[in-house]
Coordinates of C-alpha atoms in Angstrom, one line a residue:
Chain A
M1 CA -14.7 -26.7 19.4
I2 CA -17.3 -26.7 16.5
L3 CA -20.8 -27.9 16.2
I4 CA -22.5 -28.4 13.2
N5 CA -25.9 -29.4 13.3
G6 CA -25.6 -30.2 17.1
L7 CA -22.6 -32.5 16.6
S8 CA -19.0 -32.1 17.0
R9 CA -17.6 -31.7 13.4
G10 CA -15.0 -29.3 11.5
Q11 CA -16.3 -29.6 8.2
I12 CA -19.6 -28.6 6.2
P13 CA -20.5 -30.1 2.7
V14 CA -19.4 -28.5 -0.1
T15 CA -22.9 -28.7 -1.5
D16 CA -23.8 -26.2 1.5
R17 CA -25.4 -22.9 0.1
G18 CA -23.5 -21.2 2.6
L19 CA -20.2 -21.7 0.6
Q20 CA -21.9 -21.9 -3.0
Y21 CA -23.8 -18.3 -2.6
G22 CA -23.1 -17.2 1.0
D23 CA -27.0 -17.6 1.6
G24 CA -26.8 -17.5 5.2
V25 CA -26.7 -15.1 8.2
F26 CA -24.3 -15.2 11.1
R27 CA -24.0 -13.7 14.9
T28 CA -20.4 -12.8 16.9
M29 CA -20.8 -13.2 20.4
R30 CA -19.4 -12.6 23.5
A31 CA -19.2 -15.2 25.9
A32 CA -18.0 -15.2 29.4
S33 CA -18.2 -17.0 32.9
G34 CA -20.9 -19.7 31.0
R35 CA -22.9 -16.9 29.5
I36 CA -23.7 -15.3 26.2
A37 CA -23.8 -12.0 26.3
W38 CA -26.5 -10.1 24.9
W39 CA -28.5 -13.3 23.9
S40 CA -32.1 -11.9 23.7
D41 CA -30.9 -8.9 21.3
H42 CA -28.9 -11.5 19.6
Y43 CA -31.3 -14.1 18.8
A44 CA -33.7 -11.3 17.8
K45 CA -31.5 -10.3 15.7
L46 CA -30.5 -13.7 14.0
S47 CA -34.4 -14.5 13.7
A48 CA -35.0 -11.2 11.9
D49 CA -32.1 -11.5 9.4
A50 CA -33.0 -15.0 8.7
K51 CA -36.8 -14.2 8.0
A52 CA -35.4 -11.6 5.5
L53 CA -33.8 -14.4 3.5
G54 CA -36.7 -16.8 4.0
L55 CA -34.4 -18.8 6.1
I56 CA -36.0 -21.0 9.1
C57 CA -34.4 -19.8 12.3
P58 CA -34.1 -22.7 15.0
P59 CA -35.8 -22.0 18.0
P60 CA -33.7 -20.0 20.7
D61 CA -33.5 -22.5 23.4
L62 CA -31.9 -24.8 21.1
L63 CA -29.6 -22.5 19.6
L64 CA -28.4 -21.1 23.3
A65 CA -27.6 -24.9 24.4
E66 CA -25.4 -25.3 21.7
C67 CA -23.8 -21.9 21.9
L68 CA -23.3 -22.7 26.0
K69 CA -21.9 -26.0 25.0
V70 CA -19.2 -24.6 22.3
A71 CA -18.4 -21.7 24.7
Q72 CA -17.7 -24.2 27.6
E73 CA -16.9 -21.5 30.5
H74 CA -14.1 -19.7 28.6
D75 CA -13.7 -16.1 27.8
C76 CA -14.3 -16.5 24.1
V77 CA -16.0 -15.4 21.1
V78 CA -18.9 -17.7 20.0
K79 CA -19.8 -17.5 16.2
L80 CA -23.0 -18.7 14.8
I81 CA -23.4 -18.9 11.3
L82 CA -27.1 -20.1 9.9
T83 CA -27.0 -21.2 6.3
R84 CA -30.1 -22.5 3.8
G85 CA -28.1 -25.9 4.1
V86 CA -27.6 -28.2 1.5
G87 CA -29.2 -28.0 -1.8
P88 CA -29.0 -29.1 -5.7
R89 CA -27.1 -26.4 -7.8
G90 CA -28.9 -23.5 -8.7
Y91 CA -30.1 -20.1 -7.1
A92 CA -33.3 -21.3 -6.3
P93 CA -33.5 -21.7 -3.1
S94 CA -36.7 -24.4 -3.2
G95 CA -34.8 -27.6 -3.3
S96 CA -33.0 -26.9 -0.1
A97 CA -33.3 -29.0 2.9
D98 CA -33.1 -27.9 6.7
P99 CA -30.7 -24.9 7.4
T100 CA -27.3 -25.8 8.8
R101 CA -26.4 -24.3 12.1
I102 CA -22.5 -23.7 12.6
I103 CA -21.2 -22.8 16.0
Q104 CA -17.6 -22.5 16.5
Q105 CA -15.5 -21.0 19.3
L106 CA -13.0 -18.5 18.8
P107 CA -10.6 -16.6 20.8
P108 CA -11.2 -12.8 21.6
P109 CA -10.3 -10.2 19.6
A110 CA -6.5 -8.9 20.1
N111 CA -5.6 -5.7 21.5
L112 CA -8.7 -5.5 23.1
A113 CA -7.6 -3.7 26.2
R114 CA -5.2 -1.5 24.9
Y115 CA -8.0 -0.4 22.4
L116 CA -10.2 0.2 25.3
D117 CA -8.1 2.0 27.4
D118 CA -6.3 4.4 24.7
G119 CA -9.1 4.7 22.0
I120 CA -8.3 3.9 18.4
K121 CA -7.0 5.3 15.0
V122 CA -9.0 4.7 12.3
R123 CA -8.7 5.2 8.4
W124 CA -11.3 6.3 5.5
C125 CA -11.9 3.3 3.3
S126 CA -11.6 4.3 -0.8
I127 CA -14.3 1.2 -1.5
R128 CA -17.6 2.5 -1.2
L129 CA -20.4 0.5 -0.1
G130 CA -23.3 -0.3 -2.6
H131 CA -27.1 0.1 -2.1
Q132 CA -29.1 -2.9 -1.9
P133 CA -32.0 -2.4 0.3
R134 CA -33.4 -6.1 0.1
L135 CA -29.9 -6.7 2.1
A136 CA -29.0 -3.6 3.9
G137 CA -28.8 -4.0 7.9
I138 CA -28.7 -7.6 7.8
K139 CA -25.7 -9.6 9.0
H140 CA -25.5 -12.2 6.1
L141 CA -22.6 -14.2 4.3
N142 CA -22.1 -12.1 1.3
R143 CA -18.9 -10.0 2.9
L144 CA -16.7 -9.5 0.1
E145 CA -17.0 -5.6 0.3
N146 CA -16.1 -5.7 4.0
V147 CA -13.1 -8.3 2.8
L148 CA -12.0 -5.6 0.3
A149 CA -12.0 -2.8 2.6
R150 CA -9.9 -4.3 5.3
S151 CA -7.6 -5.4 2.5
E152 CA -6.6 -1.6 2.4
W153 CA -4.3 -1.3 5.0
S154 CA -1.8 -3.6 6.9
D155 CA -0.3 -0.9 9.5
P156 CA -1.3 -2.6 12.7
E157 CA -1.5 0.9 14.4
I158 CA -4.7 1.4 12.7
A159 CA -7.6 -0.6 14.2
E160 CA -10.5 0.2 11.9
G161 CA -11.7 1.3 9.0
L162 CA -14.4 3.7 8.0
L163 CA -16.7 3.2 5.2
L164 CA -18.7 5.5 3.0
D165 CA -21.6 5.0 0.6
E166 CA -21.9 4.9 -3.0
S167 CA -23.2 8.4 -2.6
G168 CA -20.6 9.6 0.2
R169 CA -22.4 9.2 3.3
V170 CA -20.6 7.6 6.5
I171 CA -22.2 4.5 7.2
S172 CA -20.0 2.5 9.7
G173 CA -16.8 0.9 10.2
I174 CA -15.9 -2.4 8.3
M175 CA -16.6 -4.4 11.5
S176 CA -18.4 -1.8 13.8
N177 CA -21.1 0.6 14.0
I178 CA -20.2 4.2 14.4
L179 CA -21.5 6.6 17.0
V180 CA -21.3 10.6 16.8
I181 CA -21.7 12.6 20.0
R182 CA -22.6 16.1 19.5
G183 CA -24.1 17.9 22.7
R184 CA -26.3 15.4 24.5
T185 CA -27.1 13.5 21.3
L186 CA -25.9 10.3 19.9
F187 CA -26.3 10.6 16.0
T188 CA -25.6 7.1 14.1
P189 CA -26.1 6.7 10.3
D190 CA -29.3 5.3 8.9
L191 CA -28.9 1.7 7.5
S192 CA -31.6 1.1 5.3
L193 CA -29.7 1.2 1.9
C194 CA -26.4 -0.6 3.2
G195 CA -24.3 -1.6 6.0
V196 CA -25.1 -3.9 9.1
A197 CA -27.1 -2.8 12.0
G198 CA -25.5 -4.4 15.0
V199 CA -26.9 -5.4 18.2
G200 CA -24.3 -3.3 20.1
R201 CA -25.6 0.0 18.1
Q202 CA -29.2 -1.0 18.8
R203 CA -28.3 -1.6 22.7
L204 CA -26.6 1.6 22.8
M205 CA -29.3 3.6 21.1
R206 CA -32.0 2.1 23.8
A207 CA -29.4 3.0 26.6
A208 CA -28.6 6.3 25.4
Q209 CA -32.4 7.2 25.6
Q210 CA -32.9 5.7 28.9
H211 CA -29.8 7.8 30.2
G212 CA -31.3 11.0 28.8
M213 CA -29.5 11.6 25.5
A214 CA -31.5 12.1 22.2
V215 CA -30.9 9.4 19.8
R216 CA -30.8 10.4 15.9
V217 CA -30.6 8.2 13.0
T218 CA -29.4 10.3 10.2
H219 CA -27.5 10.7 6.9
M220 CA -24.4 12.2 7.6
R221 CA -20.8 13.3 5.8
P222 CA -17.6 12.9 6.8
Q223 CA -17.5 16.7 7.7
D224 CA -20.5 15.6 10.5
V225 CA -18.1 13.2 11.7
Y226 CA -15.2 15.5 12.2
K227 CA -17.7 18.2 13.6
A228 CA -18.4 15.7 16.9
D229 CA -17.7 16.1 20.4
E230 CA -16.4 12.4 20.4
L231 CA -16.7 9.6 18.0
G232 CA -17.2 5.9 19.0
L233 CA -17.2 2.3 17.3
C234 CA -19.3 -0.3 18.7
N235 CA -19.6 -4.0 18.1
S236 CA -20.7 -7.0 20.0
L237 CA -17.0 -8.0 20.9
I238 CA -15.3 -4.8 21.6
G239 CA -18.3 -2.8 23.2
V240 CA -17.3 0.6 22.5
W241 CA -14.0 2.0 21.4
R242 CA -13.7 5.8 21.3
I243 CA -12.0 7.0 18.3
R244 CA -8.9 8.9 19.1
M245 CA -7.7 10.0 15.7
I246 CA -9.4 9.9 11.9
E247 CA -6.0 9.6 9.9
E248 CA -3.8 12.6 11.3
T249 CA -6.7 14.5 12.7
S250 CA -7.0 14.0 16.5
C251 CA -10.8 13.7 17.8
G252 CA -12.4 14.9 21.1
N253 CA -12.9 13.2 24.5
G254 CA -16.2 14.0 26.2
G255 CA -16.6 10.8 28.4
W256 CA -19.3 9.8 26.9
V257 CA -17.9 6.6 25.5
D258 CA -16.6 5.4 29.0
K259 CA -19.9 5.8 29.9
M260 CA -21.8 4.1 27.2
R261 CA -19.5 1.2 27.9
V262 CA -21.2 0.6 31.3
W263 CA -24.6 1.3 29.9
L264 CA -24.1 -1.5 27.2
D265 CA -24.2 -4.2 29.7
E266 CA -27.0 -2.8 31.8
D267 CA -30.0 -4.9 31.5
D268 CA -28.5 -7.9 29.6
Chain B
M1 CA -17.5 -36.8 -7.5
I2 CA -15.8 -34.0 -5.6
L3 CA -12.1 -32.8 -5.4
I4 CA -10.9 -30.7 -2.7
N5 CA -7.4 -29.5 -3.5
G6 CA -6.9 -32.9 -5.4
L7 CA -8.1 -35.0 -3.2
S8 CA -11.6 -36.9 -3.1
R9 CA -13.7 -35.3 -0.1
G10 CA -16.9 -33.7 -0.1
Q11 CA -16.2 -31.4 3.0
I12 CA -14.5 -28.1 3.6
P13 CA -13.4 -26.6 6.9
V14 CA -15.7 -24.3 8.5
T15 CA -13.1 -22.1 9.0
D16 CA -12.9 -21.5 4.9
R17 CA -13.4 -17.8 4.0
G18 CA -15.6 -19.1 1.4
L19 CA -17.9 -20.0 3.6
Q20 CA -17.4 -17.3 6.3
Y21 CA -17.4 -14.5 3.8
G22 CA -18.5 -15.6 0.3
D23 CA -14.7 -14.9 -0.1
G24 CA -13.9 -16.9 -3.3
V25 CA -14.9 -16.9 -7.0
F26 CA -16.1 -19.8 -9.5
R27 CA -17.2 -21.3 -13.0
T28 CA -19.5 -23.2 -14.0
M29 CA -18.4 -25.2 -17.0
R30 CA -19.8 -27.8 -19.7
A31 CA -17.9 -31.1 -19.7
A32 CA -18.6 -33.9 -23.0
S33 CA -16.5 -36.4 -23.9
G34 CA -13.7 -36.1 -21.7
R35 CA -13.1 -32.2 -22.7
I36 CA -14.0 -29.2 -20.8
A37 CA -15.8 -26.6 -23.2
W38 CA -14.4 -23.2 -23.7
W39 CA -11.5 -24.3 -20.9
S40 CA -9.4 -21.3 -22.1
D41 CA -11.8 -18.5 -21.6
H42 CA -12.6 -20.0 -18.4
Y43 CA -9.5 -20.0 -17.2
A44 CA -8.6 -16.7 -18.3
K45 CA -12.0 -15.2 -16.5
L46 CA -11.0 -17.3 -13.4
S47 CA -7.6 -15.9 -13.3
A48 CA -8.9 -12.3 -13.9
D49 CA -11.7 -12.9 -11.3
A50 CA -9.2 -14.2 -8.7
K51 CA -6.5 -11.3 -8.9
A52 CA -9.8 -8.6 -8.6
L53 CA -10.0 -10.0 -5.1
G54 CA -6.3 -10.3 -4.7
L55 CA -6.3 -14.4 -4.5
I56 CA -3.8 -16.5 -6.1
C57 CA -5.2 -18.4 -9.0
P58 CA -3.7 -22.1 -9.0
P59 CA -1.7 -22.6 -12.6
P60 CA -4.0 -23.8 -15.6
D61 CA -2.5 -27.0 -16.1
L62 CA -3.1 -28.1 -12.5
L63 CA -7.0 -26.8 -12.5
L64 CA -7.6 -28.5 -16.2
A65 CA -6.2 -31.8 -14.6
E66 CA -8.5 -31.6 -11.8
C67 CA -11.7 -30.8 -13.8
L68 CA -10.7 -33.6 -16.3
K69 CA -10.6 -36.0 -13.3
V70 CA -13.7 -34.9 -12.0
A71 CA -15.6 -35.0 -15.1
Q72 CA -14.6 -38.4 -16.1
E73 CA -16.0 -38.5 -19.8
H74 CA -19.6 -37.8 -18.7
D75 CA -21.6 -34.9 -20.1
C76 CA -22.0 -33.2 -17.1
V77 CA -21.3 -29.8 -15.3
V78 CA -18.2 -29.0 -13.5
K79 CA -18.1 -26.6 -11.3
L80 CA -15.1 -25.1 -9.8
I81 CA -14.9 -22.9 -6.7
L82 CA -12.0 -21.2 -5.7
T83 CA -11.8 -19.4 -2.1
R84 CA -9.0 -17.4 -0.2
G85 CA -9.1 -20.8 1.9
V86 CA -8.8 -21.2 5.6
G87 CA -7.9 -18.1 7.7
P88 CA -8.7 -16.8 11.5
R89 CA -11.5 -15.1 12.3
G90 CA -11.9 -11.4 10.8
Y91 CA -12.1 -9.6 7.4
A92 CA -8.6 -9.3 6.8
P93 CA -7.4 -11.4 4.2
S94 CA -3.6 -11.3 5.3
G95 CA -3.8 -14.2 7.7
S96 CA -5.2 -16.8 5.3
A97 CA -3.2 -19.6 3.7
D98 CA -3.2 -21.0 0.3
P99 CA -6.4 -20.4 -1.8
T100 CA -9.0 -23.8 -1.6
R101 CA -9.7 -25.5 -5.2
I102 CA -13.1 -27.2 -5.2
I103 CA -14.5 -28.8 -8.1
Q104 CA -17.6 -31.0 -8.2
Q105 CA -19.4 -33.1 -11.1
L106 CA -22.8 -31.7 -11.2
P107 CA -25.8 -33.1 -13.4
P108 CA -26.4 -31.0 -16.8
P109 CA -29.1 -28.4 -16.4
A110 CA -32.8 -29.6 -16.4
N111 CA -35.2 -29.0 -19.5
L112 CA -31.8 -28.0 -21.9
A113 CA -33.2 -29.3 -25.0
R114 CA -37.0 -28.0 -24.6
Y115 CA -35.7 -24.7 -24.0
L116 CA -33.2 -24.6 -27.0
D117 CA -36.0 -25.7 -29.2
D118 CA -38.8 -23.7 -28.0
G119 CA -37.0 -20.7 -26.5
I120 CA -38.3 -19.4 -23.0
K121 CA -40.6 -17.4 -20.9
V122 CA -38.7 -15.3 -18.7
R123 CA -40.5 -12.4 -16.1
W124 CA -38.8 -9.4 -14.5
C125 CA -37.6 -9.4 -11.3
S126 CA -38.6 -6.9 -8.3
I127 CA -35.2 -6.7 -6.9
R128 CA -32.9 -4.0 -8.4
L129 CA -29.0 -5.1 -8.4
G130 CA -26.8 -2.7 -6.5
H131 CA -24.1 -0.7 -8.2
Q132 CA -20.6 -1.8 -6.7
P133 CA -17.9 -1.3 -9.5
R134 CA -15.2 -3.2 -7.2
L135 CA -17.1 -6.3 -7.7
A136 CA -19.0 -5.7 -11.1
G137 CA -18.5 -8.5 -13.4
I138 CA -17.0 -10.8 -11.2
K139 CA -18.4 -14.2 -10.6
H140 CA -17.8 -14.5 -7.0
L141 CA -19.3 -16.2 -4.2
N142 CA -21.7 -13.5 -3.0
R143 CA -24.7 -14.3 -4.7
L144 CA -27.5 -13.5 -2.1
E145 CA -29.2 -10.9 -5.1
N146 CA -29.5 -14.0 -7.3
V147 CA -31.1 -16.3 -4.6
L148 CA -33.4 -13.3 -3.7
A149 CA -34.4 -12.5 -7.5
R150 CA -34.9 -16.6 -8.0
S151 CA -36.9 -16.9 -4.9
E152 CA -39.7 -14.2 -6.5
W153 CA -41.3 -17.2 -8.4
S154 CA -41.8 -21.1 -8.4
D155 CA -43.8 -21.2 -11.5
P156 CA -41.8 -23.9 -13.9
E157 CA -42.9 -22.5 -17.2
I158 CA -40.9 -19.4 -16.3
A159 CA -37.2 -20.4 -16.8
E160 CA -35.5 -17.4 -15.6
G161 CA -35.9 -13.7 -14.6
L162 CA -34.4 -10.3 -16.0
L163 CA -32.6 -8.2 -13.4
L164 CA -32.5 -4.3 -13.5
D165 CA -30.3 -2.2 -11.6
E166 CA -30.8 0.2 -9.1
S167 CA -31.2 3.0 -11.7
G168 CA -33.5 0.9 -13.8
R169 CA -31.5 -0.3 -16.3
V170 CA -31.5 -3.6 -17.7
I171 CA -28.3 -5.8 -16.8
S172 CA -28.8 -9.5 -17.2
G173 CA -30.8 -12.7 -16.6
I174 CA -30.1 -14.4 -12.9
M175 CA -28.0 -16.7 -14.3
S176 CA -27.3 -15.7 -17.5
N177 CA -26.5 -12.6 -19.7
I178 CA -28.9 -11.1 -22.2
L179 CA -28.4 -10.6 -25.8
V180 CA -30.4 -7.9 -27.5
I181 CA -30.7 -8.3 -31.6
R182 CA -31.6 -5.5 -33.8
G183 CA -30.8 -5.3 -37.1
R184 CA -27.3 -6.6 -37.5
T185 CA -26.3 -5.2 -34.2
L186 CA -25.7 -7.5 -30.9
F187 CA -26.3 -5.0 -28.0
T188 CA -25.5 -6.2 -24.4
P189 CA -25.5 -4.2 -21.3
D190 CA -22.7 -2.6 -19.7
L191 CA -21.4 -4.3 -16.7
S192 CA -19.2 -2.1 -15.0
L193 CA -21.3 -1.3 -12.3
C194 CA -23.2 -4.8 -11.5
G195 CA -23.9 -8.0 -13.1
V196 CA -21.5 -11.0 -14.0
A197 CA -19.5 -10.8 -17.4
G198 CA -20.0 -14.5 -18.4
V199 CA -17.9 -16.4 -20.9
G200 CA -20.3 -17.3 -23.1
R201 CA -21.5 -13.5 -23.5
Q202 CA -17.7 -12.6 -24.4
R203 CA -17.7 -15.6 -26.6
L204 CA -20.9 -14.5 -28.5
M205 CA -19.4 -11.0 -28.8
R206 CA -16.3 -11.9 -30.3
A207 CA -17.7 -14.3 -32.6
A208 CA -20.7 -11.9 -33.6
Q209 CA -17.8 -9.6 -34.7
Q210 CA -16.1 -12.4 -36.4
H211 CA -19.7 -12.9 -38.4
G212 CA -20.1 -9.4 -39.9
M213 CA -22.4 -8.5 -36.8
A214 CA -21.9 -5.0 -34.9
V215 CA -21.7 -5.6 -31.2
R216 CA -22.4 -2.7 -29.0
V217 CA -22.2 -2.6 -25.2
T218 CA -24.7 -0.2 -23.9
H219 CA -26.9 1.1 -21.4
M220 CA -30.6 -0.2 -21.8
R221 CA -33.9 0.3 -20.5
P222 CA -36.8 -2.2 -20.7
Q223 CA -38.5 -0.5 -23.5
D224 CA -35.0 -0.9 -25.5
V225 CA -35.7 -4.5 -24.9
Y226 CA -39.2 -4.7 -26.0
K227 CA -37.8 -3.0 -29.5
A228 CA -35.7 -5.7 -30.4
D229 CA -35.7 -8.1 -33.2
E230 CA -34.8 -10.9 -31.3
L231 CA -33.5 -11.6 -27.6
G232 CA -31.0 -14.3 -26.2
L233 CA -29.9 -15.3 -23.0
C234 CA -26.7 -17.1 -22.6
N235 CA -24.6 -18.8 -20.3
S236 CA -21.5 -21.4 -20.2
L237 CA -24.3 -24.2 -19.7
I238 CA -27.4 -23.6 -21.8
G239 CA -25.6 -22.0 -24.3
V240 CA -28.0 -19.6 -26.0
W241 CA -31.7 -19.6 -25.2
R242 CA -34.0 -17.7 -27.2
I243 CA -36.5 -15.7 -25.5
R244 CA -40.0 -16.6 -26.7
M245 CA -42.1 -14.3 -24.0
I246 CA -41.3 -11.7 -21.4
E247 CA -44.5 -12.4 -19.1
E248 CA -47.0 -11.7 -21.5
T249 CA -45.6 -10.2 -23.9
S250 CA -44.5 -12.5 -27.5
C251 CA -41.1 -11.6 -29.0
G252 CA -39.7 -11.7 -32.0
N253 CA -37.5 -14.6 -34.1
G254 CA -35.1 -13.4 -36.5
G255 CA -33.1 -16.7 -36.5
W256 CA -30.0 -15.0 -34.7
V257 CA -30.2 -16.9 -31.8
D258 CA -30.1 -20.5 -33.8
K259 CA -26.9 -19.0 -35.6
M260 CA -25.2 -17.7 -32.3
R261 CA -25.7 -21.4 -30.8
V262 CA -23.1 -22.6 -33.6
W263 CA -20.8 -19.5 -33.3
L264 CA -20.3 -20.3 -29.6
D265 CA -18.7 -23.4 -30.2
E266 CA -16.6 -22.3 -33.1
D267 CA -12.7 -21.7 -31.9
D268 CA -12.9 -23.6 -28.9

């Protein structure tokens, strides 16, 4: 099921700036038992991302009602795209009308239970993320770097790729944020130059602090990742996965990821 | 008029990766008297851009026939978008089907004759282009930097913005390439880290050489731009505009831009 501006449709006009320029932002959310998980955090992030691009964000009650209508009591993924709407040719956003709201019901991610139980294997991607402070952290529709990164392998045993930036710093997974645990400290990369600052990451940072961990947003290199006691990847759909192996190197298991998975859904 | 995969339609499925990720490339072309100007160069560039993203480019005869059908003997703009097509959720491009061809007829750019006669006024944009060698030069659908740059002003007397990269080098206009003329040499910025390598720029470099100019692709700073004898901006729709003023600084007129405008349409 798909709702476009509240109507049951499956198509958008070619003139929508979401297609023409990737001029929009999005959210992918978990829905279960007629609820959208982490809705308040998702809306806050959508609204902040929209503001950063100069988009008008529709009110939360309208969007939540549409997401719930699309989810229909299913255990599913709800993807919400907000574009700048239809406009004339040209980059100037002034001519554009109201934003377009696109809300889709999608199946849950594949292999979720297995990855949660066993942990996952990851690889380093060769593409480096470019720096763009004006877009960093935002979950916008310009995702070609992620597409190219995900094109680098087809081995189904590798669940995710790790991304470095142009300076060689560790930034994130392709579709997830990275959590580096050492002692009682949770380290996660600074995302002020590139990457997406996910809602799962934000919830975990908050929860880790509540549970007595120190939380540090830092610059990190691959060698810092290898020195961790335990490594996790998080996003709104998977919760937290433990990284079992980076290429042929086994990673530790300090039991933190299992705890964090529980923390993530506290205070929803 | 719009053709999608050869059929007269105005809408694409929400699940098209062009919308979901900006996963595609495009061309904007001039059409007049039942011809697509510079078609061979446009097709060569589209095909190279598609290849860089791992997209299958449809054959030239098919695309040309569709462009001509859309143009319908009008003096107009034909915009051709090629996306990776419809696919399941997720960055992995493997699940996606055939590419989507979207061809639109659009009106010619505004103020074209006046800008050609009088030259134009430009400004420096404050947003800096990020470096991404894997996407540099390609005319892809991830255009948020251009959108943000074009949002920086609304004064209708300013026809274009000039873009620097994250290192402070001059790269291009927002929708055009920059030509810096000094003596009998045409300088244009290196685009191996960011920017779009337009077909107009490529044609002009070729033509300038044929007409006895030296052509140099270089790194340049704003001070190099101010030292020019004459400055131009080119793209497939406008041909070449002379830059009359950069903010409050007047620029020279060596008569080169007028010549280049003629050169551009030689050997079509």
